[in-house]
PDB file of N, CA, C and O in Angstrom, chain B, residues numbered from 101:
ATOM      1  N   MET B 101      82.498  98.218  95.716  1.00  0.00           N
ATOM      2  CA  MET B 101      83.138  99.151  94.811  1.00  0.00           C
ATOM      3  C   MET B 101      84.629  98.817  94.808  1.00  0.00           C
ATOM      4  O   MET B 101      85.260  98.751  95.864  1.00  0.00           O
ATOM      5  N   VAL B 102      85.178  98.609  93.632  1.00  0.00           N
ATOM      6  CA  VAL B 102      86.603  98.296  93.475  1.00  0.00           C
ATOM      7  C   VAL B 102      87.274  99.546  92.930  1.00  0.00           C
ATOM      8  O   VAL B 102      86.920 100.023  91.851  1.00  0.00           O
ATOM      9  N   ILE B 103      88.243 100.079  93.672  1.00  0.00           N
ATOM     10  CA  ILE B 103      88.890 101.341  93.329  1.00  0.00           C
ATOM     11  C   ILE B 103      90.376 101.110  93.090  1.00  0.00           C
ATOM     12  O   ILE B 103      91.037 100.411  93.859  1.00  0.00           O
ATOM     13  N   GLY B 104      90.896 101.705  92.016  1.00  0.00           N
ATOM     14  CA  GLY B 104      92.323 101.598  91.757  1.00  0.00           C
ATOM     15  C   GLY B 104      92.742 102.392  90.545  1.00  0.00           C
ATOM     16  O   GLY B 104      91.914 102.811  89.736  1.00  0.00           O
ATOM     17  N   SER B 105      94.039 102.591  90.430  1.00  0.00           N
ATOM     18  CA  SER B 105      94.569 103.377  89.314  1.00  0.00           C
ATOM     19  C   SER B 105      94.992 102.502  88.137  1.00  0.00           C
ATOM     20  O   SER B 105      95.135 102.999  87.019  1.00  0.00           O
ATOM     21  N   LYS B 106      95.192 101.217  88.372  1.00  0.00           N
ATOM     22  CA  LYS B 106      95.576 100.308  87.283  1.00  0.00           C
ATOM     23  C   LYS B 106      94.338  99.571  86.781  1.00  0.00           C
ATOM     24  O   LYS B 106      93.726  98.790  87.508  1.00  0.00           O
ATOM     25  N   VAL B 107      93.987  99.830  85.542  1.00  0.00           N
ATOM     26  CA  VAL B 107      92.776  99.261  84.945  1.00  0.00           C
ATOM     27  C   VAL B 107      92.785  97.739  85.027  1.00  0.00           C
ATOM     28  O   VAL B 107      91.777  97.137  85.396  1.00  0.00           O
ATOM     29  N   ASN B 108      93.904  97.113  84.688  1.00  0.00           N
ATOM     30  CA  ASN B 108      93.977  95.643  84.691  1.00  0.00           C
ATOM     31  C   ASN B 108      93.714  95.073  86.077  1.00  0.00           C
ATOM     32  O   ASN B 108      93.023  94.063  86.216  1.00  0.00           O
ATOM     33  N   THR B 109      94.254  95.708  87.085  1.00  0.00           N
ATOM     34  CA  THR B 109      94.064  95.223  88.457  1.00  0.00           C
ATOM     35  C   THR B 109      92.610  95.380  88.885  1.00  0.00           C
ATOM     36  O   THR B 109      92.028  94.455  89.452  1.00  0.00           O
ATOM     37  N   VAL B 110      92.023  96.531  88.623  1.00  0.00           N
ATOM     38  CA  VAL B 110      90.616  96.758  88.988  1.00  0.00           C
ATOM     39  C   VAL B 110      89.723  95.755  88.269  1.00  0.00           C
ATOM     40  O   VAL B 110      88.794  95.220  88.875  1.00  0.00           O
ATOM     41  N   GLN B 111      89.980  95.492  87.005  1.00  0.00           N
ATOM     42  CA  GLN B 111      89.178  94.520  86.257  1.00  0.00           C
ATOM     43  C   GLN B 111      89.350  93.115  86.818  1.00  0.00           C
ATOM     44  O   GLN B 111      88.377  92.373  86.953  1.00  0.00           O
ATOM     45  N   ARG B 112      90.574  92.753  87.141  1.00  0.00           N
ATOM     46  CA  ARG B 112      90.842  91.410  87.672  1.00  0.00           C
ATOM     47  C   ARG B 112      90.132  91.203  89.016  1.00  0.00           C
ATOM     48  O   ARG B 112      89.497  90.171  89.233  1.00  0.00           O
ATOM     49  N   VAL B 113      90.242  92.183  89.910  1.00  0.00           N
ATOM     50  CA  VAL B 113      89.592  92.078  91.216  1.00  0.00           C
ATOM     51  C   VAL B 113      88.072  92.088  91.053  1.00  0.00           C
ATOM     52  O   VAL B 113      87.372  91.341  91.737  1.00  0.00           O
ATOM     53  N   SER B 114      87.564  92.915  90.167  1.00  0.00           N
ATOM     54  CA  SER B 114      86.122  92.952  89.897  1.00  0.00           C
ATOM     55  C   SER B 114      85.637  91.594  89.414  1.00  0.00           C
ATOM     56  O   SER B 114      84.577  91.129  89.834  1.00  0.00           O
ATOM     57  N   ASN B 115      86.399  90.958  88.539  1.00  0.00           N
ATOM     58  CA  ASN B 115      86.028  89.623  88.044  1.00  0.00           C
ATOM     59  C   ASN B 115      85.998  88.593  89.159  1.00  0.00           C
ATOM     60  O   ASN B 115      85.129  87.721  89.176  1.00  0.00           O
ATOM     61  N   HIS B 116      86.945  88.685  90.097  1.00  0.00           N
ATOM     62  CA  HIS B 116      86.944  87.767  91.244  1.00  0.00           C
ATOM     63  C   HIS B 116      85.639  87.925  92.029  1.00  0.00           C
ATOM     64  O   HIS B 116      85.044  86.936  92.455  1.00  0.00           O
ATOM     65  N   CYS B 117      85.203  89.163  92.215  1.00  0.00           N
ATOM     66  CA  CYS B 117      83.956  89.427  92.948  1.00  0.00           C
ATOM     67  C   CYS B 117      82.742  88.931  92.171  1.00  0.00           C
ATOM     68  O   CYS B 117      81.820  88.356  92.749  1.00  0.00           O
ATOM     69  N   LEU B 118      82.748  89.155  90.862  1.00  0.00           N
ATOM     70  CA  LEU B 118      81.631  88.713  90.022  1.00  0.00           C
ATOM     71  C   LEU B 118      81.472  87.189  90.053  1.00  0.00           C
ATOM     72  O   LEU B 118      80.354  86.678  89.975  1.00  0.00           O
ATOM     73  N   LYS B 119      82.577  86.476  90.165  1.00  0.00           N
ATOM     74  CA  LYS B 119      82.518  85.015  90.223  1.00  0.00           C
ATOM     75  C   LYS B 119      81.766  84.534  91.453  1.00  0.00           C
ATOM     76  O   LYS B 119      81.275  83.406  91.483  1.00  0.00           O
ATOM     77  N   LYS B 120      81.674  85.384  92.465  1.00  0.00           N
ATOM     78  CA  LYS B 120      80.926  85.049  93.681  1.00  0.00           C
ATOM     79  C   LYS B 120      79.529  85.675  93.653  1.00  0.00           C
ATOM     80  O   LYS B 120      78.857  85.781  94.679  1.00  0.00           O
ATOM     81  N   ASN B 121      79.114  86.083  92.459  1.00  0.00           N
ATOM     82  CA  ASN B 121      77.783  86.673  92.248  1.00  0.00           C
ATOM     83  C   ASN B 121      77.550  87.929  93.078  1.00  0.00           C
ATOM     84  O   ASN B 121      76.432  88.182  93.527  1.00  0.00           O
ATOM     85  N   LEU B 122      78.591  88.705  93.279  1.00  0.00           N
ATOM     86  CA  LEU B 122      78.469  89.966  93.997  1.00  0.00           C
ATOM     87  C   LEU B 122      78.287  91.105  93.004  1.00  0.00           C
ATOM     88  O   LEU B 122      78.846  91.079  91.908  1.00  0.00           O
ATOM     89  N   GLU B 123      77.523  92.078  93.383  1.00  0.00           N
ATOM     90  CA  GLU B 123      77.336  93.267  92.560  1.00  0.00           C
ATOM     91  C   GLU B 123      78.616  94.106  92.690  1.00  0.00           C
ATOM     92  O   GLU B 123      79.089  94.367  93.796  1.00  0.00           O
ATOM     93  N   VAL B 124      79.160  94.519  91.552  1.00  0.00           N
ATOM     94  CA  VAL B 124      80.454  95.197  91.549  1.00  0.00           C
ATOM     95  C   VAL B 124      80.372  96.493  90.747  1.00  0.00           C
ATOM     96  O   VAL B 124      79.747  96.555  89.689  1.00  0.00           O
ATOM     97  N   PHE B 125      81.020  97.521  91.281  1.00  0.00           N
ATOM     98  CA  PHE B 125      81.183  98.769  90.541  1.00  0.00           C
ATOM     99  C   PHE B 125      82.674  99.085  90.497  1.00  0.00           C
ATOM    100  O   PHE B 125      83.238  99.534  91.495  1.00  0.00           O
ATOM    101  N   PRO B 126      83.326  98.855  89.340  1.00  0.00           N
ATOM    102  CA  PRO B 126      84.752  99.187  89.225  1.00  0.00           C
ATOM    103  C   PRO B 126      84.917 100.693  89.035  1.00  0.00           C
ATOM    104  O   PRO B 126      84.157 101.323  88.298  1.00  0.00           O
ATOM    105  N   TYR B 127      85.904 101.254  89.699  1.00  0.00           N
ATOM    106  CA  TYR B 127      86.172 102.690  89.574  1.00  0.00           C
ATOM    107  C   TYR B 127      87.663 102.865  89.316  1.00  0.00           C
ATOM    108  O   TYR B 127      88.502 102.438  90.110  1.00  0.00           O
ATOM    109  N   TYR B 128      87.972 103.494  88.203  1.00  0.00           N
ATOM    110  CA  TYR B 128      89.365 103.699  87.796  1.00  0.00           C
ATOM    111  C   TYR B 128      89.767 105.126  88.154  1.00  0.00           C
ATOM    112  O   TYR B 128      89.246 106.080  87.576  1.00  0.00           O
ATOM    113  N   GLY B 129      90.671 105.274  89.084  1.00  0.00           N
ATOM    114  CA  GLY B 129      91.109 106.599  89.491  1.00  0.00           C
ATOM    115  C   GLY B 129      90.693 106.911  90.906  1.00  0.00           C
ATOM    116  O   GLY B 129      90.632 106.025  91.759  1.00  0.00           O
ATOM    117  N   VAL B 130      90.402 108.188  91.156  1.00  0.00           N
ATOM    118  CA  VAL B 130      90.088 108.663  92.494  1.00  0.00           C
ATOM    119  C   VAL B 130      88.632 109.146  92.551  1.00  0.00           C
ATOM    120  O   VAL B 130      88.298 110.162  91.942  1.00  0.00           O
ATOM    121  N   PRO B 131      87.773 108.434  93.271  1.00  0.00           N
ATOM    122  CA  PRO B 131      86.386 108.885  93.366  1.00  0.00           C
ATOM    123  C   PRO B 131      86.250 110.020  94.379  1.00  0.00           C
ATOM    124  O   PRO B 131      87.011 110.118  95.341  1.00  0.00           O
ATOM    125  N   LEU B 132      85.280 110.851  94.137  1.00  0.00           N
ATOM    126  CA  LEU B 132      84.933 111.885  95.103  1.00  0.00           C
ATOM    127  C   LEU B 132      84.042 111.250  96.172  1.00  0.00           C
ATOM    128  O   LEU B 132      83.409 110.223  95.929  1.00  0.00           O
ATOM    129  N   VAL B 133      83.997 111.854  97.328  1.00  0.00           N
ATOM    130  CA  VAL B 133      83.137 111.347  98.400  1.00  0.00           C
ATOM    131  C   VAL B 133      81.698 111.238  97.908  1.00  0.00           C
ATOM    132  O   VAL B 133      81.000 110.272  98.216  1.00  0.00           O
ATOM    133  N   GLU B 134      81.261 112.232  97.146  1.00  0.00           N
ATOM    134  CA  GLU B 134      79.894 112.233  96.625  1.00  0.00           C
ATOM    135  C   GLU B 134      79.635 111.030  95.727  1.00  0.00           C
ATOM    136  O   GLU B 134      78.551 110.447  95.762  1.00  0.00           O
ATOM    137  N   GLU B 135      80.634 110.658  94.917  1.00  0.00           N
ATOM    138  CA  GLU B 135      80.474 109.514  94.024  1.00  0.00           C
ATOM    139  C   GLU B 135      80.353 108.219  94.822  1.00  0.00           C
ATOM    140  O   GLU B 135      79.552 107.348  94.484  1.00  0.00           O
ATOM    141  N   ILE B 136      81.128 108.100  95.852  1.00  0.00           N
ATOM    142  CA  ILE B 136      81.028 106.908  96.699  1.00  0.00           C
ATOM    143  C   ILE B 136      79.657 106.876  97.368  1.00  0.00           C
ATOM    144  O   ILE B 136      79.021 105.825  97.435  1.00  0.00           O
ATOM    145  N   ASN B 137      79.208 108.017  97.859  1.00  0.00           N
ATOM    146  CA  ASN B 137      77.908 108.081  98.533  1.00  0.00           C
ATOM    147  C   ASN B 137      76.751 107.746  97.598  1.00  0.00           C
ATOM    148  O   ASN B 137      75.779 107.121  98.021  1.00  0.00           O
ATOM    149  N   VAL B 138      76.841 108.154  96.332  1.00  0.00           N
ATOM    150  CA  VAL B 138      75.776 107.855  95.364  1.00  0.00           C
ATOM    151  C   VAL B 138      75.603 106.347  95.208  1.00  0.00           C
ATOM    152  O   VAL B 138      74.477 105.851  95.152  1.00  0.00           O
ATOM    153  N   PHE B 139      76.706 105.626  95.137  1.00  0.00           N
ATOM    154  CA  PHE B 139      76.635 104.182  94.927  1.00  0.00           C
ATOM    155  C   PHE B 139      76.437 103.415  96.226  1.00  0.00           C
ATOM    156  O   PHE B 139      76.029 102.254  96.203  1.00  0.00           O
ATOM    157  N   ALA B 140      76.721 104.046  97.352  1.00  0.00           N
ATOM    158  CA  ALA B 140      76.521 103.444  98.682  1.00  0.00           C
ATOM    159  C   ALA B 140      77.007 101.992  98.740  1.00  0.00           C
ATOM    160  O   ALA B 140      76.227 101.095  99.060  1.00  0.00           O
ATOM    161  N   PRO B 141      78.277 101.756  98.437  1.00  0.00           N
ATOM    162  CA  PRO B 141      78.768 100.375  98.453  1.00  0.00           C
ATOM    163  C   PRO B 141      78.808  99.813  99.874  1.00  0.00           C
ATOM    164  O   PRO B 141      78.992 100.545 100.846  1.00  0.00           O
ATOM    165  N   HIS B 142      78.632  98.515  99.965  1.00  0.00           N
ATOM    166  CA  HIS B 142      78.713  97.841 101.266  1.00  0.00           C
ATOM    167  C   HIS B 142      80.163  97.692 101.711  1.00  0.00           C
ATOM    168  O   HIS B 142      80.462  97.650 102.904  1.00  0.00           O
ATOM    169  N   VAL B 143      81.054  97.612 100.732  1.00  0.00           N
ATOM    170  CA  VAL B 143      82.480  97.455 101.026  1.00  0.00           C
ATOM    171  C   VAL B 143      83.279  98.062  99.876  1.00  0.00           C
ATOM    172  O   VAL B 143      82.840  98.052  98.726  1.00  0.00           O
ATOM    173  N   LEU B 144      84.447  98.584 100.201  1.00  0.00           N
ATOM    174  CA  LEU B 144      85.370  99.096  99.184  1.00  0.00           C
ATOM    175  C   LEU B 144      86.561  98.149  99.105  1.00  0.00           C
ATOM    176  O   LEU B 144      87.090  97.721 100.131  1.00  0.00           O
ATOM    177  N   VAL B 145      86.975  97.829  97.898  1.00  0.00           N
ATOM    178  CA  VAL B 145      88.214  97.084  97.698  1.00  0.00           C
ATOM    179  C   VAL B 145      89.186  98.076  97.069  1.00  0.00           C
ATOM    180  O   VAL B 145      88.994  98.511  95.933  1.00  0.00           O
ATOM    181  N   LEU B 146      90.212  98.423  97.801  1.00  0.00           N
ATOM    182  CA  LEU B 146      91.201  99.399  97.356  1.00  0.00           C
ATOM    183  C   LEU B 146      92.396  98.650  96.784  1.00  0.00           C
ATOM    184  O   LEU B 146      93.070  97.905  97.494  1.00  0.00           O
ATOM    185  N   CYS B 147      92.653  98.854  95.495  1.00  0.00           N
ATOM    186  CA  CYS B 147      93.733  98.143  94.800  1.00  0.00           C
ATOM    187  C   CYS B 147      95.001  98.990  94.824  1.00  0.00           C
ATOM    188  O   CYS B 147      95.014 100.126  94.349  1.00  0.00           O
ATOM    189  N   VAL B 148      96.054  98.427  95.379  1.00  0.00           N
ATOM    190  CA  VAL B 148      97.354  99.089  95.426  1.00  0.00           C
ATOM    191  C   VAL B 148      97.961  99.037  94.038  1.00  0.00           C
ATOM    192  O   VAL B 148      97.864  97.987  93.402  1.00  0.00           O
ATOM    193  N   PRO B 149      98.579 100.082  93.518  1.00  0.00           N
ATOM    194  CA  PRO B 149      98.800 101.350  94.209  1.00  0.00           C
ATOM    195  C   PRO B 149      97.541 102.208  94.185  1.00  0.00           C
ATOM    196  O   PRO B 149      96.875 102.346  93.159  1.00  0.00           O
ATOM    197  N   ILE B 150      97.244 102.770  95.328  1.00  0.00           N
ATOM    198  CA  ILE B 150      96.112 103.684  95.440  1.00  0.00           C
ATOM    199  C   ILE B 150      96.607 105.056  95.009  1.00  0.00           C
ATOM    200  O   ILE B 150      97.694 105.474  95.406  1.00  0.00           O
ATOM    201  N   PRO B 151      95.825 105.756  94.208  1.00  0.00           N
ATOM    202  CA  PRO B 151      96.258 107.083  93.771  1.00  0.00           C
ATOM    203  C   PRO B 151      96.646 107.969  94.955  1.00  0.00           C
ATOM    204  O   PRO B 151      95.985 107.956  95.993  1.00  0.00           O
ATOM    205  N   GLN B 152      97.714 108.732  94.791  1.00  0.00           N
ATOM    206  CA  GLN B 152      98.242 109.568  95.866  1.00  0.00           C
ATOM    207  C   GLN B 152      97.214 110.542  96.412  1.00  0.00           C
ATOM    208  O   GLN B 152      97.232 110.861  97.601  1.00  0.00           O
ATOM    209  N   ASP B 153      96.315 111.020  95.555  1.00  0.00           N
ATOM    210  CA  ASP B 153      95.364 112.024  96.012  1.00  0.00           C
ATOM    211  C   ASP B 153      94.070 111.412  96.560  1.00  0.00           C
ATOM    212  O   ASP B 153      93.071 112.115  96.716  1.00  0.00           O
ATOM    213  N   PHE B 154      94.084 110.120  96.850  1.00  0.00           N
ATOM    214  CA  PHE B 154      92.918 109.483  97.458  1.00  0.00           C
ATOM    215  C   PHE B 154      92.927 109.801  98.950  1.00  0.00           C
ATOM    216  O   PHE B 154      93.605 109.139  99.735  1.00  0.00           O
ATOM    217  N   GLN B 155      92.176 110.807  99.321  1.00  0.00           N
ATOM    218  CA  GLN B 155      92.113 111.248 100.707  1.00  0.00           C
ATOM    219  C   GLN B 155      90.703 111.133 101.262  1.00  0.00           C
ATOM    220  O   GLN B 155      90.368 111.764 102.264  1.00  0.00           O
ATOM    221  N   CYS B 156      89.897 110.344 100.621  1.00  0.00           N
ATOM    222  CA  CYS B 156      88.495 110.209 100.987  1.00  0.00           C
ATOM    223  C   CYS B 156      88.356 109.585 102.379  1.00  0.00           C
ATOM    224  O   CYS B 156      88.976 108.562 102.668  1.00  0.00           O
ATOM    225  N   PRO B 157      87.542 110.201 103.237  1.00  0.00           N
ATOM    226  CA  PRO B 157      87.263 109.539 104.522  1.00  0.00           C
ATOM    227  C   PRO B 157      86.402 108.307 104.247  1.00  0.00           C
ATOM    228  O   PRO B 157      85.304 108.418 103.702  1.00  0.00           O
ATOM    229  N   ILE B 158      86.892 107.171 104.615  1.00  0.00           N
ATOM    230  CA  ILE B 158      86.200 105.924 104.302  1.00  0.00           C
ATOM    231  C   ILE B 158      85.300 105.536 105.469  1.00  0.00           C
ATOM    232  O   ILE B 158      85.773 105.256 106.571  1.00  0.00           O
ATOM    233  N   LEU B 159      84.007 105.524 105.212  1.00  0.00           N
ATOM    234  CA  LEU B 159      83.045 105.138 106.236  1.00  0.00           C
ATOM    235  C   LEU B 159      82.655 103.669 106.102  1.00  0.00           C
ATOM    236  O   LEU B 159      82.255 103.034 107.078  1.00  0.00           O
ATOM    237  N   GLN B 160      82.774 103.134 104.889  1.00  0.00           N
ATOM    238  CA  GLN B 160      82.426 101.744 104.634  1.00  0.00           C
ATOM    239  C   GLN B 160      83.598 100.850 105.041  1.00  0.00           C
ATOM    240  O   GLN B 160      84.742 101.297 105.119  1.00  0.00           O
ATOM    241  N   PRO B 161      83.285  99.577 105.298  1.00  0.00           N
ATOM    242  CA  PRO B 161      84.391  98.628 105.482  1.00  0.00           C
ATOM    243  C   PRO B 161      85.221  98.587 104.196  1.00  0.00           C
ATOM    244  O   PRO B 161      84.693  98.798 103.104  1.00  0.00           O
ATOM    245  N   TRP B 162      86.499  98.319 104.330  1.00  0.00           N
ATOM    246  CA  TRP B 162      87.357  98.275 103.148  1.00  0.00           C
ATOM    247  C   TRP B 162      88.340  97.129 103.247  1.00  0.00           C
ATOM    248  O   TRP B 162      88.682  96.651 104.328  1.00  0.00           O
ATOM    249  N   ILE B 163      88.779  96.709 102.073  1.00  0.00           N
ATOM    250  CA  ILE B 163      89.765  95.632 101.930  1.00  0.00           C
ATOM    251  C   ILE B 163      90.869  96.181 101.051  1.00  0.00           C
ATOM    252  O   ILE B 163      90.601  96.805 100.024  1.00  0.00           O
ATOM    253  N   LEU B 164      92.100  95.953 101.445  1.00  0.00           N
ATOM    254  CA  LEU B 164      93.247  96.406 100.666  1.00  0.00           C
ATOM    255  C   LEU B 164      93.777  95.226  99.857  1.00  0.00           C
ATOM    256  O   LEU B 164      94.144  94.192 100.416  1.00  0.00           O
ATOM    257  N   TRP B 165      93.812  95.393  98.523  1.00  0.00           N
ATOM    258  CA  TRP B 165      94.287  94.345  97.610  1.00  0.00           C
ATOM    259  C   TRP B 165      95.647  94.735  97.048  1.00  0.00           C
ATOM    260  O   TRP B 165      95.828  95.851  96.561  1.00  0.00           O
ATOM    261  N   SER B 166      96.586  93.826  97.118  1.00  0.00           N
ATOM    262  CA  SER B 166      97.892  94.042  96.496  1.00  0.00           C
ATOM    263  C   SER B 166      98.437  92.707  96.042  1.00  0.00           C
ATOM    264  O   SER B 166      98.438  91.732  96.794  1.00  0.00           O
ATOM    265  N   GLU B 167      98.898  92.672  94.807  1.00  0.00           N
ATOM    266  CA  GLU B 167      99.496  91.445  94.284  1.00  0.00           C
ATOM    267  C   GLU B 167     100.986  91.386  94.578  1.00  0.00           C
ATOM    268  O   GLU B 167     101.645  90.384  94.300  1.00  0.00           O
ATOM    269  N   GLU B 168     101.506  92.460  95.139  1.00  0.00           N
ATOM    270  CA  GLU B 168     102.925  92.524  95.499  1.00  0.00           C
ATOM    271  C   GLU B 168     103.044  92.845  96.981  1.00  0.00           C
ATOM    272  O   GLU B 168     102.174  93.503  97.551  1.00  0.00           O
ATOM    273  N   ALA B 169     104.107  92.387  97.597  1.00  0.00           N
ATOM    274  CA  ALA B 169     104.346  92.710  99.001  1.00  0.00           C
ATOM    275  C   ALA B 169     104.618  94.206  99.127  1.00  0.00           C
ATOM    276  O   ALA B 169     105.351  94.787  98.327  1.00  0.00           O
ATOM    277  N   ILE B 170     104.023  94.811 100.131  1.00  0.00           N
ATOM    278  CA  ILE B 170     104.256  96.230 100.376  1.00  0.00           C
ATOM    279  C   ILE B 170     104.603  96.413 101.841  1.00  0.00           C
ATOM    280  O   ILE B 170     104.243  95.592 102.685  1.00  0.00           O
ATOM    281  N   ASP B 171     105.296  97.483 102.130  1.00  0.00           N
ATOM    282  CA  ASP B 171     105.701  97.767 103.507  1.00  0.00           C
ATOM    283  C   ASP B 171     104.604  98.540 104.214  1.00  0.00           C
ATOM    284  O   ASP B 171     104.731  99.738 104.469  1.00  0.00           O
ATOM    285  N   GLU B 172     103.554  97.857 104.519  1.00  0.00           N
ATOM    286  CA  GLU B 172     102.410  98.463 105.212  1.00  0.00           C
ATOM    287  C   GLU B 172     102.073  97.565 106.388  1.00  0.00           C
ATOM    288  O   GLU B 172     102.235  96.346 106.321  1.00  0.00           O
ATOM    289  N   GLU B 173     101.612  98.165 107.443  1.00  0.00           N
ATOM    290  CA  GLU B 173     101.149  97.373 108.572  1.00  0.00           C
ATOM    291  C   GLU B 173      99.686  96.996 108.409  1.00  0.00           C
ATOM    292  O   GLU B 173      99.150  96.193 109.172  1.00  0.00           O
ATOM    293  N   THR B 174      99.048  97.584 107.406  1.00  0.00           N
ATOM    294  CA  THR B 174      97.647  97.301 107.138  1.00  0.00           C
ATOM    295  C   THR B 174      97.525  95.906 106.533  1.00  0.00           C
ATOM    296  O   THR B 174      98.250  95.574 105.595  1.00  0.00           O
ATOM    297  N   PRO B 175      96.613  95.083 107.062  1.00  0.00           N
ATOM    298  CA  PRO B 175      96.434  93.758 106.466  1.00  0.00           C
ATOM    299  C   PRO B 175      95.906  93.882 105.042  1.00  0.00           C
ATOM    300  O   PRO B 175      95.038  94.705 104.753  1.00  0.00           O
ATOM    301  N   LEU B 176      96.442  93.060 104.172  1.00  0.00           N
ATOM    302  CA  LEU B 176      96.000  93.098 102.787  1.00  0.00           C
ATOM    303  C   LEU B 176      95.756  91.701 102.284  1.00  0.00           C
ATOM    304  O   LEU B 176      96.212  90.721 102.871  1.00  0.00           O
ATOM    305  N   VAL B 177      95.018  91.620 101.170  1.00  0.00           N
ATOM    306  CA  VAL B 177      94.766  90.343 100.523  1.00  0.00           C
ATOM    307  C   VAL B 177      95.471  90.349  99.176  1.00  0.00           C
ATOM    308  O   VAL B 177      95.625  91.399  98.551  1.00  0.00           O
ATOM    309  N   SER B 178      95.896  89.179  98.734  1.00  0.00           N
ATOM    310  CA  SER B 178      96.635  89.125  97.480  1.00  0.00           C
ATOM    311  C   SER B 178      96.230  87.955  96.587  1.00  0.00           C
ATOM    312  O   SER B 178      96.798  87.763  95.512  1.00  0.00           O
ATOM    313  N   THR B 179      95.245  87.175  97.036  1.00  0.00           N
ATOM    314  CA  THR B 179      94.758  86.065  96.217  1.00  0.00           C
ATOM    315  C   THR B 179      93.230  86.089  96.205  1.00  0.00           C
ATOM    316  O   THR B 179      92.607  86.652  97.105  1.00  0.00           O
ATOM    317  N   PRO B 180      92.632  85.480  95.187  1.00  0.00           N
ATOM    318  CA  PRO B 180      91.167  85.417  95.161  1.00  0.00           C
ATOM    319  C   PRO B 180      90.592  84.755  96.410  1.00  0.00           C
ATOM    320  O   PRO B 180      89.562  85.193  96.923  1.00  0.00           O
ATOM    321  N   THR B 181      91.241  83.711  96.902  1.00  0.00           N
ATOM    322  CA  THR B 181      90.749  83.017  98.096  1.00  0.00           C
ATOM    323  C   THR B 181      90.731  83.943  99.304  1.00  0.00           C
ATOM    324  O   THR B 181      89.746  83.986 100.041  1.00  0.00           O
ATOM    325  N   GLU B 182      91.822  84.689  99.511  1.00  0.00           N
ATOM    326  CA  GLU B 182      91.870  85.638 100.627  1.00  0.00           C
ATOM    327  C   GLU B 182      90.790  86.714 100.462  1.00  0.00           C
ATOM    328  O   GLU B 182      90.172  87.137 101.439  1.00  0.00           O
ATOM    329  N   LEU B 183      90.573  87.147  99.231  1.00  0.00           N
ATOM    330  CA  LEU B 183      89.549  88.154  98.960  1.00  0.00           C
ATOM    331  C   LEU B 183      88.166  87.609  99.321  1.00  0.00           C
ATOM    332  O   LEU B 183      87.384  88.304  99.970  1.00  0.00           O
ATOM    333  N   TYR B 184      87.853  86.379  98.913  1.00  0.00           N
ATOM    334  CA  TYR B 184      86.555  85.787  99.219  1.00  0.00           C
ATOM    335  C   TYR B 184      86.340  85.677 100.722  1.00  0.00           C
ATOM    336  O   TYR B 184      85.251  85.971 101.217  1.00  0.00           O
ATOM    337  N   VAL B 185      87.366  85.258 101.447  1.00  0.00           N
ATOM    338  CA  VAL B 185      87.264  85.120 102.904  1.00  0.00           C
ATOM    339  C   VAL B 185      86.962  86.478 103.539  1.00  0.00           C
ATOM    340  O   VAL B 185      86.072  86.588 104.382  1.00  0.00           O
ATOM    341  N   ARG B 186      87.704  87.505 103.134  1.00  0.00           N
ATOM    342  CA  ARG B 186      87.466  88.844 103.704  1.00  0.00           C
ATOM    343  C   ARG B 186      86.089  89.374 103.328  1.00  0.00           C
ATOM    344  O   ARG B 186      85.417  89.990 104.154  1.00  0.00           O
ATOM    345  N   LEU B 187      85.658  89.139 102.083  1.00  0.00           N
ATOM    346  CA  LEU B 187      84.323  89.575 101.672  1.00  0.00           C
ATOM    347  C   LEU B 187      83.243  88.880 102.502  1.00  0.00           C
ATOM    348  O   LEU B 187      82.261  89.506 102.901  1.00  0.00           O
ATOM    349  N   GLN B 188      83.427  87.591 102.760  1.00  0.00           N
ATOM    350  CA  GLN B 188      82.473  86.861 103.584  1.00  0.00           C
ATOM    351  C   GLN B 188      82.415  87.446 104.991  1.00  0.00           C
ATOM    352  O   GLN B 188      81.334  87.590 105.563  1.00  0.00           O
ATOM    353  N   GLU B 189      83.569  87.780 105.545  1.00  0.00           N
ATOM    354  CA  GLU B 189      83.623  88.361 106.877  1.00  0.00           C
ATOM    355  C   GLU B 189      82.911  89.711 106.910  1.00  0.00           C
ATOM    356  O   GLU B 189      82.109  89.975 107.806  1.00  0.00           O
ATOM    357  N   VAL B 190      83.207  90.558 105.933  1.00  0.00           N
ATOM    358  CA  VAL B 190      82.665  91.911 105.912  1.00  0.00           C
ATOM    359  C   VAL B 190      81.177  91.916 105.585  1.00  0.00           C
ATOM    360  O   VAL B 190      80.395  92.617 106.226  1.00  0.00           O
ATOM    361  N   LEU B 191      80.792  91.130 104.586  1.00  0.00           N
ATOM    362  CA  LEU B 191      79.407  91.129 104.118  1.00  0.00           C
ATOM    363  C   LEU B 191      78.534  90.111 104.847  1.00  0.00           C
ATOM    364  O   LEU B 191      77.312  90.114 104.693  1.00  0.00           O
ATOM    365  N   GLN B 192      79.160  89.244 105.639  1.00  0.00           N
ATOM    366  CA  GLN B 192      78.461  88.194 106.369  1.00  0.00           C
ATOM    367  C   GLN B 192      77.585  87.363 105.447  1.00  0.00           C
ATOM    368  O   GLN B 192      76.391  87.179 105.683  1.00  0.00           O
ATOM    369  N   ILE B 193      78.227  86.858 104.370  1.00  0.00           N
ATOM    370  CA  ILE B 193      77.507  86.020 103.397  1.00  0.00           C
ATOM    371  C   ILE B 193      77.909  84.576 103.548  1.00  0.00           C
ATOM    372  O   ILE B 193      77.412  83.717 102.819  1.00  0.00           O
TER     373      ILE B 193
END
């Protein structure tokens, strides 16, 4: 599941995943916990900027995507190659 507030970013990241033949569900905005549970994604890709009201407890593995440097200590990916590597690690494909 690819989550983000910028449509272009969510579409771009979703396309990167599709190129690796992964099943993708793009979500624009802030999903409710129930919505995430319905789709039961194996991994979440959170596209920066993440909506301010995204307070969902994340039980699934997640990857933080940002095309710009941010002042976060959280590891993030910013290229398709880095995304593929992290997806392989998380999904063990």
